[in-house]
Coordinates of C-alpha atoms in Angstrom, one line a residue:
X1 CA -3.6 -8.9 -15.6
X2 CA -7.2 -9.1 -16.6
X3 CA -8.1 -5.3 -16.5
X4 CA -11.3 -4.4 -14.6
X5 CA -10.5 -0.7 -15.2
X6 CA -13.0 1.8 -15.4
X7 CA -10.4 4.5 -15.3
X8 CA -7.5 5.3 -17.5
X9 CA -4.2 4.7 -15.7
X10 CA -3.1 7.6 -13.6
X11 CA -0.8 9.3 -15.7
X12 CA -3.2 9.5 -18.8
X13 CA -6.0 10.5 -16.6
X14 CA -3.8 13.3 -14.6
X15 CA -2.7 14.5 -18.1
X16 CA -5.8 14.7 -19.7
X17 CA -7.3 16.8 -16.6
X18 CA -4.3 19.0 -16.7
X19 CA -4.3 19.8 -20.1
X20 CA -8.1 20.6 -20.4
X21 CA -8.8 17.9 -22.5
X22 CA -10.8 16.1 -19.9
X23 CA -13.0 17.9 -17.1
X24 CA -13.2 17.2 -13.5
X25 CA -17.0 17.2 -13.3
X26 CA -16.8 14.5 -16.2
X27 CA -14.1 12.8 -14.2
X28 CA -16.2 12.8 -11.1
X29 CA -19.4 11.5 -12.9
X30 CA -17.4 8.6 -14.3
X31 CA -16.0 7.9 -10.8
X32 CA -19.3 7.9 -9.2
X33 CA -21.1 5.9 -12.3
X34 CA -18.4 3.3 -11.8
X35 CA -18.7 3.2 -7.9
X36 CA -22.2 2.8 -8.2
X37 CA -22.2 -0.3 -10.8
X38 CA -19.3 -2.1 -9.3
X39 CA -18.8 -1.4 -5.4
X40 CA -22.1 -3.2 -4.4
X41 CA -20.1 -6.3 -5.3
X42 CA -16.5 -5.5 -4.3
X43 CA -17.5 -3.2 -1.3
X44 CA -14.4 -1.4 -1.6
X45 CA -15.9 2.0 -0.2
X46 CA -17.2 3.0 2.9
X47 CA -20.8 3.8 2.2
X48 CA -21.5 7.5 1.9
X49 CA -24.8 9.1 1.2
X50 CA -24.5 12.0 -0.9
X51 CA -21.0 11.0 -2.2
X52 CA -22.2 12.2 -6.0
X53 CA -23.6 15.4 -4.7
X54 CA -20.2 15.9 -2.6
X55 CA -17.7 15.3 -5.3
X56 CA -19.7 17.2 -8.0
X57 CA -19.5 20.2 -5.8
X58 CA -16.0 19.9 -5.0
X59 CA -15.3 19.3 -9.0
X60 CA -17.1 22.5 -9.9
X61 CA -15.4 24.6 -7.3
X62 CA -12.1 23.2 -8.6
X63 CA -12.8 24.0 -12.5
X64 CA -14.5 27.5 -11.6
X65 CA -10.7 28.5 -10.6
X66 CA -10.5 29.1 -14.1
X67 CA -7.5 28.3 -16.6
X68 CA -4.2 27.5 -15.4
X69 CA -1.6 30.0 -14.3
X70 CA 1.8 30.2 -15.8
X71 CA 3.0 27.2 -13.7
X72 CA 0.4 25.1 -15.2
X73 CA -2.3 22.9 -13.1
X74 CA -0.9 20.9 -10.2
X75 CA 0.1 17.2 -10.7
X76 CA -3.1 15.5 -9.6
X77 CA -5.8 18.3 -10.9
X78 CA -9.0 16.6 -10.9
X79 CA -8.0 13.2 -10.2
X80 CA -10.4 11.3 -7.8
X81 CA -8.4 9.3 -5.0
X82 CA -9.7 6.7 -2.5
X83 CA -8.5 7.2 1.3
X84 CA -8.1 4.5 3.5
X85 CA -10.4 4.7 6.8
X86 CA -7.8 5.3 9.2
X87 CA -6.7 8.6 7.5
X88 CA -8.5 11.5 8.6
X89 CA -10.5 13.6 6.1
X90 CA -12.3 17.2 6.6
X91 CA -15.8 16.6 5.8
X92 CA -16.0 12.8 6.4
X93 CA -16.3 10.7 9.3
X94 CA -13.5 8.3 10.3
X95 CA -14.5 5.0 11.6
X96 CA -11.4 3.1 11.0
X97 CA -13.2 -0.1 10.2
X98 CA -14.9 -0.4 13.8
X99 CA -17.9 0.1 16.0
X100 CA -16.5 3.0 18.1
X101 CA -18.4 6.3 17.7
X102 CA -16.9 8.3 15.0
X103 CA -16.6 11.4 17.1
X104 CA -14.2 9.7 19.2
X105 CA -11.8 9.1 16.6
X106 CA -12.0 12.6 14.9
X107 CA -9.2 14.7 14.5
X108 CA -7.4 17.3 12.2
X109 CA -7.2 16.1 8.6
X110 CA -4.1 14.1 7.7
X111 CA -1.1 15.9 6.3
X112 CA -1.0 13.5 3.2
X113 CA -4.7 14.6 2.4
X114 CA -3.6 18.1 2.7
X115 CA -0.7 17.2 0.1
X116 CA -3.3 15.5 -2.3
X117 CA -5.7 18.3 -2.2
X118 CA -2.6 20.9 -2.8
X119 CA -2.0 19.0 -5.9
X120 CA -5.4 19.2 -7.3
X121 CA -7.1 15.8 -6.3
X122 CA -10.4 15.2 -5.3
X123 CA -11.2 13.0 -2.5
X124 CA -13.7 9.9 -3.9
X125 CA -14.4 8.6 -0.4
X126 CA -13.1 6.7 2.2
X127 CA -11.9 3.1 1.5
X128 CA -12.7 -0.1 3.8
X129 CA -9.7 -0.9 6.2
X130 CA -9.4 -4.0 8.5
X131 CA -10.6 -3.0 11.8
X132 CA -7.9 -0.3 13.2
X133 CA -5.5 -1.6 10.3
X134 CA -4.9 -4.8 12.2
X135 CA -6.3 -8.0 11.0
X136 CA -10.2 -8.1 11.6
X137 CA -11.2 -7.9 7.8
X138 CA -13.8 -5.6 6.7
X139 CA -16.4 -6.4 4.0
X140 CA -14.4 -6.1 0.8
X141 CA -14.1 -8.6 -1.9
X142 CA -11.2 -9.6 -4.1
X143 CA -12.4 -8.0 -7.4
X144 CA -10.9 -11.0 -9.4
X145 CA -13.0 -13.6 -7.6
X146 CA -15.2 -12.5 -4.7
X147 CA -15.0 -15.3 -2.6
X148 CA -11.4 -14.5 -2.1
X149 CA -9.7 -12.1 0.4
X150 CA -8.4 -8.9 -1.3
X151 CA -5.7 -8.8 1.2
X152 CA -5.2 -6.2 4.2
X153 CA -5.4 -3.9 6.1
X154 CA -5.5 -1.6 2.9
X155 CA -8.2 -3.9 1.5
X156 CA -10.6 -1.3 0.1
X157 CA -7.8 0.9 -1.4
X158 CA -6.2 -1.9 -3.3
X159 CA -9.5 -3.1 -4.6
X160 CA -11.0 0.2 -5.5
X161 CA -8.1 0.6 -8.1
X162 CA -8.0 -3.1 -9.1
X163 CA -12.0 -2.5 -9.7
X164 CA -11.2 0.8 -11.8
X165 CA -13.2 3.0 -9.4
X166 CA -10.3 5.2 -9.0
X167 CA -7.0 5.5 -10.5
X168 CA -5.1 6.2 -7.1
X169 CA -5.8 5.3 -3.6
X170 CA -4.0 5.7 -0.3
X171 CA -3.2 3.1 2.2
X172 CA -1.0 2.2 5.0
X173 CA 1.5 -0.5 5.9
X174 CA 2.5 -1.7 9.3
X175 CA 3.8 -5.0 8.3
X176 CA 2.3 -6.2 5.1
X177 CA -0.8 -4.0 4.5
X178 CA 0.3 -2.3 1.2
X179 CA 2.3 -4.9 -0.5
X180 CA 0.1 -7.9 0.2
X181 CA -3.2 -6.4 -1.1
X182 CA -1.4 -5.2 -4.2
X183 CA -0.2 -8.7 -5.0
X184 CA -3.4 -10.2 -4.2
X185 CA -5.7 -7.5 -6.4
X186 CA -2.9 -7.3 -9.3
X187 CA -2.2 -3.9 -9.0
X188 CA 1.1 -2.0 -8.1
X189 CA 1.4 -0.9 -4.2
X190 CA 4.3 1.4 -3.0
X191 CA 5.4 1.7 0.7
X192 CA 8.1 4.7 0.9
X193 CA 10.9 4.4 3.4
X194 CA 9.5 4.7 6.9
X195 CA 9.4 8.4 7.9
X196 CA 9.5 9.7 4.2
X197 CA 6.0 11.1 4.7
X198 CA 4.1 12.6 7.5
X199 CA 1.7 10.3 9.6
X200 CA 0.0 13.4 11.2
X201 CA -3.9 12.6 11.2
X202 CA -3.7 8.7 10.6
X203 CA -4.8 6.7 13.7
X204 CA -1.8 4.8 14.5
X205 CA -1.5 0.7 14.5
X206 CA 2.2 0.6 15.9
X207 CA 4.1 3.7 15.3
X208 CA 7.7 2.4 14.9
X209 CA 6.4 0.7 11.7
X210 CA 3.3 2.6 10.4
X211 CA 3.9 4.1 6.7
X212 CA 1.5 5.8 4.4
X213 CA 1.8 4.4 0.9
X214 CA -0.7 4.1 -2.2
X215 CA -1.9 2.1 -5.4
X216 CA -2.0 2.7 -8.9
X217 CA -2.1 0.3 -12.0
X218 CA 1.4 1.0 -13.1
X219 CA 4.9 2.1 -11.7
X220 CA 4.4 5.5 -13.9
X221 CA 1.4 6.3 -11.9
X222 CA 2.9 5.5 -8.6
X223 CA 5.7 7.7 -9.5
X224 CA 3.3 10.6 -10.2
X225 CA 1.9 10.5 -6.9
X226 CA 5.4 10.3 -5.2
X227 CA 6.3 13.4 -6.7
X228 CA 3.4 15.1 -4.9
X229 CA 3.4 13.3 -1.8
X230 CA 6.8 12.3 -0.4
X231 CA 9.1 14.7 1.5
X232 CA 12.4 15.8 -0.4
X233 CA 11.2 14.2 -3.8
X234 CA 14.3 13.8 -6.0
X235 CA 12.7 12.1 -9.0
X236 CA 11.1 14.0 -12.2
X237 CA 9.3 16.9 -11.3
X238 CA 9.1 19.0 -8.1
X239 CA 8.2 18.4 -4.7
X240 CA 4.5 18.3 -3.1
X241 CA 1.9 20.0 -4.9
X242 CA 4.5 21.1 -7.6
X243 CA 2.9 21.2 -11.1
X244 CA 3.7 19.2 -14.2
X245 CA 6.1 16.5 -12.8
X246 CA 7.6 14.2 -15.2
X247 CA 5.7 10.6 -14.2
X248 CA 8.6 8.6 -15.4
X249 CA 11.6 7.9 -13.0
X250 CA 14.9 8.9 -14.6
X251 CA 16.6 6.0 -16.4
X252 CA 19.8 4.7 -14.6
X253 CA 22.0 1.7 -15.0
X254 CA 20.5 -1.6 -14.4
X255 CA 20.4 -2.7 -10.6
X256 CA 21.9 -5.8 -9.2
X257 CA 19.2 -7.7 -7.9
X258 CA 19.6 -10.0 -4.6
X259 CA 17.6 -13.0 -3.6
X260 CA 17.3 -13.4 0.1
X261 CA 17.9 -17.2 0.2
X262 CA 17.3 -19.0 3.6
X263 CA 14.3 -19.4 6.0
X264 CA 12.6 -16.2 5.1
X265 CA 12.3 -17.1 1.3
X266 CA 11.2 -20.8 2.3
X267 CA 8.0 -19.2 4.0
X268 CA 6.5 -18.7 0.5
X269 CA 4.3 -21.4 -0.9
X270 CA 5.1 -23.6 -3.7
X271 CA 3.1 -21.8 -6.3
X272 CA 4.7 -18.3 -5.2
X273 CA 8.3 -19.8 -5.5
X274 CA 7.6 -21.3 -8.7
X275 CA 6.5 -18.2 -10.0
X276 CA 9.4 -16.4 -8.5
X277 CA 11.9 -18.6 -10.2
X278 CA 10.3 -17.7 -13.6
X279 CA 10.4 -14.2 -12.7
X280 CA 14.0 -14.3 -12.0
X281 CA 14.8 -16.3 -15.2
X282 CA 13.0 -13.5 -17.3
X283 CA 15.1 -10.9 -15.6
X284 CA 18.3 -12.9 -16.1
X285 CA 17.2 -13.4 -20.0
X286 CA 16.7 -9.6 -20.0
X287 CA 20.3 -8.8 -19.0
X288 CA 19.7 -8.2 -15.2
X289 CA 22.5 -9.7 -12.8
X290 CA 20.8 -11.8 -10.1
X291 CA 22.9 -12.9 -6.9
X292 CA 21.8 -15.2 -4.3
X293 CA 22.6 -14.1 -0.7
X294 CA 22.2 -16.1 2.3
X295 CA 20.4 -13.9 5.1
X296 CA 17.9 -14.1 7.9
X297 CA 19.0 -17.4 9.3
X298 CA 17.4 -16.3 12.5
X299 CA 14.2 -15.4 10.9
X300 CA 12.0 -17.0 13.5
X301 CA 13.7 -14.5 16.1
X302 CA 13.3 -11.6 13.6
X303 CA 9.4 -12.5 13.6
X304 CA 9.3 -12.5 17.4
X305 CA 11.1 -9.3 17.9
X306 CA 8.7 -7.7 15.4
X307 CA 5.6 -8.6 17.0
X308 CA 7.0 -7.8 20.6
X309 CA 7.2 -4.3 19.4
X310 CA 4.1 -4.3 17.3
X311 CA 1.8 -5.7 20.0
X312 CA 3.2 -3.4 22.6
X313 CA 2.7 -0.5 20.4
X314 CA -0.9 -1.4 19.2
X315 CA -1.9 -1.8 22.9
X316 CA -0.5 1.7 24.1
X317 CA -2.2 3.3 21.1
X318 CA -5.6 1.9 22.0
X319 CA -5.1 2.2 25.8
X320 CA -7.5 5.1 26.2
X321 CA -10.2 4.0 23.6
X322 CA -9.8 0.1 24.6
X323 CA -10.6 1.3 28.1
X324 CA -13.6 2.7 27.3
X325 CA -15.1 0.7 24.4
X326 CA -13.2 -2.5 24.6
X327 CA -16.5 -4.5 24.3
X328 CA -16.9 -2.7 20.7
X329 CA -13.8 -4.3 19.5
X330 CA -13.4 -7.3 17.5
X331 CA -11.9 -10.4 18.3
X332 CA -8.7 -10.3 16.5
X333 CA -8.1 -6.7 17.4
X334 CA -8.8 -7.2 21.2
X335 CA -6.4 -10.2 21.0
X336 CA -3.8 -8.1 19.7
X337 CA -4.2 -5.5 22.4
X338 CA -4.2 -8.2 25.0
X339 CA -1.0 -9.6 23.9
X340 CA 0.7 -6.3 23.9
X341 CA -0.7 -5.2 27.5
X342 CA 1.2 -8.5 28.5
X343 CA 4.5 -7.1 27.1
X344 CA 6.6 -5.2 29.6
X345 CA 8.9 -2.2 28.9
X346 CA 11.8 -4.2 29.3
X347 CA 11.0 -6.7 27.0
X348 CA 9.9 -3.8 24.4
X349 CA 13.2 -2.0 24.7
X350 CA 15.3 -5.3 24.3
X351 CA 13.3 -6.0 20.9
X352 CA 13.9 -2.4 19.8
X353 CA 17.8 -3.0 20.3
X354 CA 17.4 -6.4 18.4
X355 CA 15.6 -4.6 15.6
X356 CA 18.5 -2.1 15.3
X357 CA 20.9 -4.9 15.0
X358 CA 18.9 -6.6 12.6
X359 CA 18.7 -3.4 10.3
X360 CA 22.4 -3.1 10.5
X361 CA 22.8 -6.8 9.7
X362 CA 20.4 -6.5 6.6
X363 CA 22.4 -3.4 5.3
X364 CA 25.5 -5.1 5.6
X365 CA 24.5 -8.1 3.5
X366 CA 23.2 -6.1 1.0
X367 CA 26.5 -3.9 0.7
X368 CA 28.6 -7.0 1.0
X369 CA 26.7 -8.9 -1.8
X370 CA 26.9 -5.9 -4.0
X371 CA 23.1 -5.7 -4.6
X372 CA 21.0 -2.5 -5.1
X373 CA 17.7 -4.4 -4.8
X374 CA 16.3 -7.3 -3.0
X375 CA 13.9 -9.4 -4.8
X376 CA 11.1 -11.8 -3.4
X377 CA 7.3 -13.0 -3.5
X378 CA 5.0 -10.4 -2.4
X379 CA 3.1 -12.8 -0.8
X380 CA 3.2 -16.7 0.1
X381 CA 0.7 -17.3 -2.8
X382 CA -2.3 -16.1 -4.2
X383 CA -5.4 -14.7 -2.3
X384 CA -6.8 -17.4 -0.1
X385 CA -10.5 -18.4 -0.6
X386 CA -11.1 -17.1 2.7
X387 CA -13.1 -14.0 3.6
X388 CA -12.4 -14.3 7.4
X389 CA -8.7 -13.7 6.9
X390 CA -6.7 -11.0 5.1
X391 CA -3.8 -13.5 4.5
X392 CA -0.3 -13.5 5.8
X393 CA 2.2 -10.7 6.1
X394 CA 5.3 -13.0 6.4
X395 CA 6.9 -11.9 3.2
X396 CA 6.7 -8.3 3.7
X397 CA 7.7 -8.7 7.4
X398 CA 11.4 -8.1 7.6
X399 CA 11.4 -5.2 5.0
X400 CA 8.8 -3.5 7.2
X401 CA 11.1 -4.2 10.3
X402 CA 13.9 -2.5 8.5
X403 CA 11.9 0.5 7.6
X404 CA 12.7 0.1 3.8
X405 CA 11.0 1.3 0.8
X406 CA 9.2 -1.7 -1.2
X407 CA 7.0 -2.1 -4.2
X408 CA 4.8 -4.8 -5.4
X409 CA 4.4 -5.5 -9.2
X410 CA 1.8 -7.6 -10.9
X411 CA 3.9 -10.6 -11.9
X412 CA 1.7 -13.3 -13.8
X413 CA -1.1 -15.5 -12.6
X414 CA -1.5 -18.5 -10.4
X415 CA -3.2 -21.9 -11.5
X416 CA -6.6 -20.5 -10.3
X417 CA -6.3 -17.2 -12.4
X418 CA -5.8 -15.0 -9.5
X419 CA -2.8 -12.4 -9.4
X420 CA 0.5 -12.8 -8.3
X421 CA 3.0 -10.4 -7.1
X422 CA 6.9 -9.6 -7.3
X423 CA 8.3 -7.5 -4.3
X424 CA 11.1 -5.1 -4.8
X425 CA 13.0 -3.6 -1.9
X426 CA 15.6 -1.0 -2.0
X427 CA 18.0 0.7 0.5
X428 CA 16.7 3.1 3.1
X429 CA 15.6 6.5 1.5
X430 CA 16.3 5.1 -2.0
X431 CA 12.6 5.5 -3.0
X432 CA 13.5 7.1 -6.3
X433 CA 15.9 4.5 -7.2
X434 CA 13.2 1.8 -6.4
X435 CA 10.8 3.3 -8.9
X436 CA 13.4 3.8 -11.4
X437 CA 14.3 0.4 -11.2
X438 CA 10.7 -0.9 -11.1
X439 CA 10.1 0.8 -14.5
X440 CA 12.5 -1.5 -16.2
X441 CA 11.4 -4.7 -14.2
X442 CA 8.0 -3.8 -15.1
X443 CA 8.8 -3.6 -18.5
X444 CA 10.3 -7.1 -18.8
X445 CA 7.3 -8.7 -16.9
X446 CA 4.7 -7.0 -18.8
X447 CA 6.8 -8.0 -22.2
X448 CA 7.1 -11.7 -21.0
X449 CA 3.4 -11.8 -19.9
X450 CA 1.9 -12.8 -23.2
X451 CA 4.4 -15.7 -23.1
X452 CA 3.3 -17.0 -19.7
X453 CA 5.2 -15.5 -17.1
X454 CA 4.2 -16.8 -13.8
X455 CA 1.5 -18.8 -15.2
X456 CA 1.1 -22.6 -14.5

């Protein structure tokens, strides 16, 4: 990928700050300089008057705590982080990409922000989201080409990392809102297992699916953040806020990779499928076993089931706000809420039962085929040249429906030079194994990048 970085990768940035080789005040100055230089074009951050003053004060306060104690400084000491604007942060308004009064959306700070701050991170600001994390896009542009969408709904978070404004940014995924922007913007995006990280303080979209995640420029950075944010972290280092985690997931035997052949995979576009075939060839040549697994013959029914649940839950989440401020909602969000209002309790409960059956069928297919990870294109193709859409989430849909951990790796480029992504999906709760496997797969893709992996 063509780097646009102003920051070092997260692991190097964090290591320099923890060791004292770098200073939080200097890190903040670099961050603000980069935002000032780049964000007028990319528009990844929600505008904030006095950002530099606020951040410098926070950095000086952090530095004033003095030298580290016996346990060392925390994992993300001094690291500036972008926070998607459906995640509440003390001292900053939450607008959720909407025209609703911020005081209506106010509430206690999100648990994920508490964990970030306990790990020493500094909040660089709120990042742009599609309205209420549905589909009405915000003003963010793709850093690789400003006429193209960055994806959504975590558009600002992905673009902020891709453009080098911050080395880490928090997003959310309901269907495809972490993985697709990662693919479109050429960064690593990670969505943990559903329920692995608390959603307290996050404005809901559809609570049966909503999952916090984050972006970095490489797998090591994602794993470092996971050590500070995930419940029950079992990788290198300690749990939330613990000092000096090892950013490198522990090595294990190579996973067996599964390709979900059938109607689902056929939803990917020609360019994405051509690149996917090349990526599978590279992995096979590197010694990975790749198995084709027929699955999801009833994919259209899976899509219908997910959106029955999703729209029903969106409508319920917004029942009070929409009744009071419905005229301020954008067309796409209004349509989603109206669709959900028309779905009755019986249809919703039937969809819930179908989802439980789907999850069991998917797990059985994986187990029966003897695979450890599913692989698929992260999106149907490169980012569309259309700022009125965030793109389609269809390639992420089944895995979000099943609540599985997933990750998007940069995987070559399309004919127009825009990034493409490879999606890795593990079993429920196997987040550490996913990050471990992603490290090896990332190495293969990066090693082959100069030989034209995924390029046409």
